[in-house]
C-alpha atoms as one frame of an Amber mdcrd trajectory, in Angstrom:
protein
 -53.938 106.780 -71.792 -56.768 107.568 -68.991 -58.457 103.996 -69.884 -54.813
 102.641 -69.315 -54.411 104.128 -65.570 -57.522 102.915 -64.596 -56.963  99.477
 -65.727 -53.776  98.841 -63.799 -55.127 100.611 -60.763 -58.201  97.720 -60.855
 -55.495  95.456 -61.173 -53.270  96.396 -58.379 -55.948  97.024 -56.026 -56.851
  93.290 -56.875 -53.610  91.852 -56.731 -53.395  93.532 -53.059 -56.398  91.989
 -52.297 -55.418  88.914 -53.079 -52.295  89.221 -51.297 -53.855  90.518 -48.327
 -56.060  87.735 -48.497 -52.793  85.078 -48.535 -50.879  86.708 -45.536 -53.621
  87.240 -43.420 -54.110  84.890 -40.420 -56.036  81.634 -40.251 -59.138  81.681
 -38.331 -59.129  80.797 -34.429 -61.283  77.406 -34.730 -59.434  75.900 -37.333
 -56.010  76.469 -35.318 -57.350  74.935 -32.328 -58.361  71.830 -34.290 -54.929
  71.201 -35.068 -53.652  71.756 -31.851 -56.395  68.888 -30.332 -55.546  66.481
 -32.757 -51.541  66.978 -31.947 -52.513  66.789 -28.864 -53.955  63.346 -29.446
 -51.419  62.383 -31.541 -48.937  63.236 -29.003 -51.165  61.403 -25.999 -51.591
  58.048 -28.297 -47.322  58.315 -28.866 -46.831  58.564 -24.788 -49.559  55.763
 -24.251 -48.171  53.435 -26.682 -44.310  54.292 -25.757 -45.656  53.280 -22.118
 -47.352  50.180 -23.354 -44.204  49.221 -25.059 -41.877  49.656 -22.506 -44.017
  47.595 -20.102 -43.973  44.735 -22.310 -40.617  45.260 -22.607 -40.134  45.278
 -18.823 -42.411  42.756 -18.531 -40.111  40.256 -21.235 -36.795  41.331 -19.314
 -38.311  39.659 -16.518 -38.975  36.902 -18.071 -35.825  36.436 -19.475 -34.265
  37.044 -16.332 -36.489  34.584 -14.242 -35.479  31.777 -17.422 -31.955  32.697
 -17.287 -31.774  32.005 -13.445 -33.964  28.807 -13.521 -31.331  27.471 -16.455
 -28.840  28.684 -13.927 -30.164  26.658 -11.155 -30.875  23.105 -13.326 -27.101
  23.589 -14.511 -26.154  23.612 -10.857 -27.737  21.073  -9.839 -27.102  18.764
 -12.681 -23.275  19.689 -11.906 -24.054  18.662  -8.424 -25.551  15.318  -9.296
 -22.850  14.502 -11.746 -20.003  15.173  -9.000 -21.942  12.789  -6.676 -22.713
   9.989  -9.631 -19.066  10.646 -10.564 -17.978  10.217  -6.636 -20.879   7.355
  -6.477 -18.833   5.589  -9.716 -15.514   6.067  -8.394 -16.441   4.551  -5.479
 -18.565   1.436  -7.033 -15.207   0.905  -9.530 -12.796   0.859  -6.588 -14.870
  -1.262  -4.458 -15.756  -3.834  -7.554 -11.704  -3.576  -8.122 -11.044  -5.187
  -4.660 -14.277  -7.416  -4.748 -13.137  -8.791  -7.883  -9.352  -9.058  -6.554
 -10.503 -10.640  -3.798 -12.854 -12.648  -5.562 -10.304 -13.879  -7.995  -8.156
 -15.123  -5.094 -10.515 -17.189  -3.440 -11.573 -18.691  -6.915  -8.162 -19.450
  -7.529  -7.817 -21.084  -3.991 -10.783 -23.069  -4.576  -9.369 -24.583  -7.884
  -6.304 -25.127  -6.595  -7.815 -26.994  -3.355  -9.659 -28.878  -5.586  -6.349
 -29.706  -7.932  -4.654 -30.553  -4.915  -7.320 -32.696  -3.346  -7.372 -34.757
  -6.566  -3.690 -35.419  -6.151  -3.693 -36.320  -2.916  -6.278 -38.756  -3.047
  -4.368 -40.650  -5.264  -1.539 -40.933  -3.369  -3.698 -41.480  -0.285  -5.133
 -44.259  -2.471  -1.482 -45.607  -3.262  -0.306 -45.088   0.483  -3.924 -47.136
   1.486  -2.788 -49.884  -0.944   0.285 -50.091   0.565  -0.768 -50.199   4.187
  -3.703 -52.841   3.328  -0.510 -55.338   2.026   1.656 -54.695   5.269  -1.631
 -55.421   7.191  -2.055 -58.243   5.200   1.608 -59.096   5.728   1.522 -58.902
   9.552  -1.703 -61.098   9.692  -0.242 -63.864   7.575   3.045 -63.507  10.375
   0.478 -63.523  13.067  -1.557 -66.969  11.448   2.189 -68.744  10.916   2.880
 -68.237  14.612  -0.418 -69.040  16.678   1.481 -71.101  19.243   3.561 -68.201
  20.174   1.033 -65.725  19.847  -0.032 -66.549  23.171   3.731 -65.341  24.765
   2.843 -61.475  24.804   2.391 -61.461  28.702   5.821 -63.093  29.370   7.442
 -61.061  26.953   6.244 -57.686  28.049   7.281 -59.028  31.634  10.793 -59.726
  30.155   9.974 -63.409  29.990  11.840 -65.788  27.621   8.682 -65.711  24.887
  11.481 -64.569  22.135  10.280 -66.156  19.411   6.436 -64.559  19.686   7.624
 -61.058  21.126   9.792 -60.056  18.122   6.629 -60.174  15.783   4.509 -58.945
  18.206   6.875 -56.190  19.063   7.499 -55.604  15.631   3.511 -55.205  14.409
   3.097 -52.103  16.559   6.097 -50.131  15.583   5.808 -51.778  11.706   2.531
 -50.107  12.153   3.238 -47.120  13.583   6.523 -46.607  11.349   4.492 -46.704
   8.446   1.934 -44.275   9.555   4.806 -41.767  10.483   6.177 -42.556   6.913
   3.273 -40.715   5.160   4.293 -37.046   5.676   1.347 -36.592   2.954  -1.120
 -36.978   5.453  -0.188 -34.460   7.982   1.286 -32.151   5.090  -2.018 -32.010
   3.353  -4.273 -31.374   6.745  -2.543 -28.496   7.277  -2.769 -27.256   4.000
  -6.206 -27.583   3.437  -6.451 -25.984   6.773  -4.583 -22.919   5.572  -6.088
 -22.771   2.404  -9.663 -22.852   3.547  -8.841 -20.655   6.112  -7.677 -18.289
   3.402 -10.634 -18.972   1.096 -12.896 -17.467   3.998 -10.985 -14.478   4.940
  -9.494 -15.794   8.075  -5.980 -14.218   6.715  -4.149 -13.968  10.253  -4.749
 -17.716  11.000  -4.194 -18.599   7.396  -0.808 -16.791   7.193   0.336 -18.960
  10.179  -0.384 -22.205   8.621   0.870 -21.650   5.790   3.984 -20.166   7.349
   4.281 -23.366   8.960   3.633 -25.722   6.188   6.644 -23.621   4.207   8.950
 -24.569   7.799   7.474 -28.193   7.672   7.438 -29.004   4.374   9.714 -27.317
   2.330  10.229 -29.947  -0.349   6.767 -31.026  -1.091   4.851 -30.017  -4.429
   2.992 -27.762  -2.358   5.323 -25.261  -0.414   5.641 -23.138  -3.430   1.760
 -22.699  -3.194   2.086 -22.148   0.445   4.694 -19.493  -0.182   2.366 -17.837
  -2.826  -0.396 -17.509  -0.571   1.697 -15.839   2.007   2.160 -13.207  -0.440
  -1.790 -13.303  -1.337  -2.570 -12.498   2.143   0.004  -9.597   2.343  -1.890
  -8.247  -0.758  -5.232  -8.885   0.364  -4.618  -6.696   3.502  -2.941  -4.078
   2.010   0.977  -4.536   2.442   1.969  -4.535  -0.766   5.560  -4.171   0.178
   5.481  -7.669   1.717   2.884  -9.143  -0.712   6.134  -8.505  -3.193   8.824
  -9.942  -0.944   6.595 -13.357  -0.545   6.009 -13.179  -3.950   9.834 -13.110
  -5.006  10.279 -15.864  -2.943   8.402 -17.805  -5.333  10.115 -16.474  -8.349
  13.611 -17.399  -6.691  13.246 -20.759  -4.989  10.228 -22.419  -6.773  11.432
 -21.808 -10.404   9.641 -24.850 -11.773   6.355 -23.822  -9.747   3.134 -23.281
 -11.705   2.398 -20.591  -9.713   5.583 -18.287 -11.285   2.863 -16.876 -13.828
   0.660 -15.599 -10.890   3.648 -14.904  -8.314   4.874 -12.453 -11.416   1.302
 -10.815 -11.959   0.572 -10.278  -8.300   4.032  -9.113  -7.928   3.724  -6.061
 -11.169   0.037  -5.320  -9.728   1.538  -4.622  -6.112   4.000  -2.563  -7.623
   1.503  -0.802  -9.206  -0.695  -0.375  -6.414   2.663   1.198  -4.371   3.144
   4.088  -6.607   6.030   2.063  -8.988   4.385   2.259 -11.901   7.321   1.889
 -14.548   7.881  -1.327 -12.363   4.865  -2.878 -12.215   4.599  -2.242 -15.769
   7.644  -4.092 -16.723   7.025  -7.024 -14.593   3.343  -7.181 -16.712   5.008
  -7.203 -19.892   7.124  -9.983 -18.494   4.100 -11.819 -17.797   2.675 -11.569
 -21.087   6.091 -12.761 -22.611   6.697 -15.568 -20.575   3.451 -17.150 -20.595
   1.591 -16.547 -23.529  -1.933 -17.657 -23.694  -2.668 -18.205 -20.228  -5.257
 -16.731 -17.875  -2.113 -14.879 -15.778  -0.934 -12.950 -19.547  -4.643 -12.064
 -20.601  -4.767 -10.252 -16.937  -1.820  -8.854 -17.286  -2.695  -7.500 -20.380
  -6.095  -6.024 -19.374  -3.986  -4.341 -16.492  -1.479  -2.672 -19.062  -4.460
  -1.707 -21.162  -5.805  -0.042 -17.852  -2.900   1.869 -17.331  -2.648   3.098
 -21.039   0.339   1.208 -21.470   1.275  -1.530 -24.451   1.722  -5.345 -24.232
   5.992  -5.073 -24.879   8.288  -2.287 -24.752   9.118  -0.027 -27.938  12.103
  -1.377 -27.318  10.925  -4.967 -27.819   9.054  -3.771 -30.999  11.526  -1.513
 -32.775  12.529  -2.736 -35.893  16.345  -4.206 -36.245
């Protein structure tokens, strides 16, 4: 029993020693080392955080710079696009005006050539008639050689009647022959007017074409002269007056080959004035009445430009 007590006491002492050793504080040197390690780790973490923050700030600055440069580039590109669009619009407007002018001038030159060819043929016929008349006069003079010396007495009121009549008839006859050739004076006036039109002397050409229409209203070229009065007003931007002049051609000269051109230019003038619906109607009428012509093709091109069809919905609807 006593032995057992002694063993228990020894065991208690051992347990107490072990427990004391476990509960006793660590040495001061070990604690200091752990604190130093923790401080070093914290310092490293702080340095890493600062480095990361610096990198982020640098990246943000670079991004802001790139974004600003992109915005500047976009703004510059927008400005350039605006300028380019403006230039294109101006160039298109100028080109359209130049094309219209060139088309009118080309048309004038073409008409000039056709008219010259036609008038040359007429002049050749008239020259043949004049030559025949002169030959007849020469024959009469040759047949009356004796009284041919009597012009002076006839002029003085003498009695040289047999010779006076042929002598008096000669200049009057030839004069009447020249005055009976309206093609010469009318052609000269028309060609002068057409030349002034094609060279851009619109005011002078307007006066000349107006004089032609007044003096020679029944000639083949009267409708042409009337048409060019409309062309002059169109070129000068006087669209209302141009429409009135084209209407004169359409109304007073139904057989003129300028009917298609007059209706076409009337429609274009109406569009220029802002009467788009009326202009489209007249352009469609050109396509309908003059199919396959240059006037019809120009009308179709203008209708396409305006976003309109060549025929109205009513005419294409099924019956």
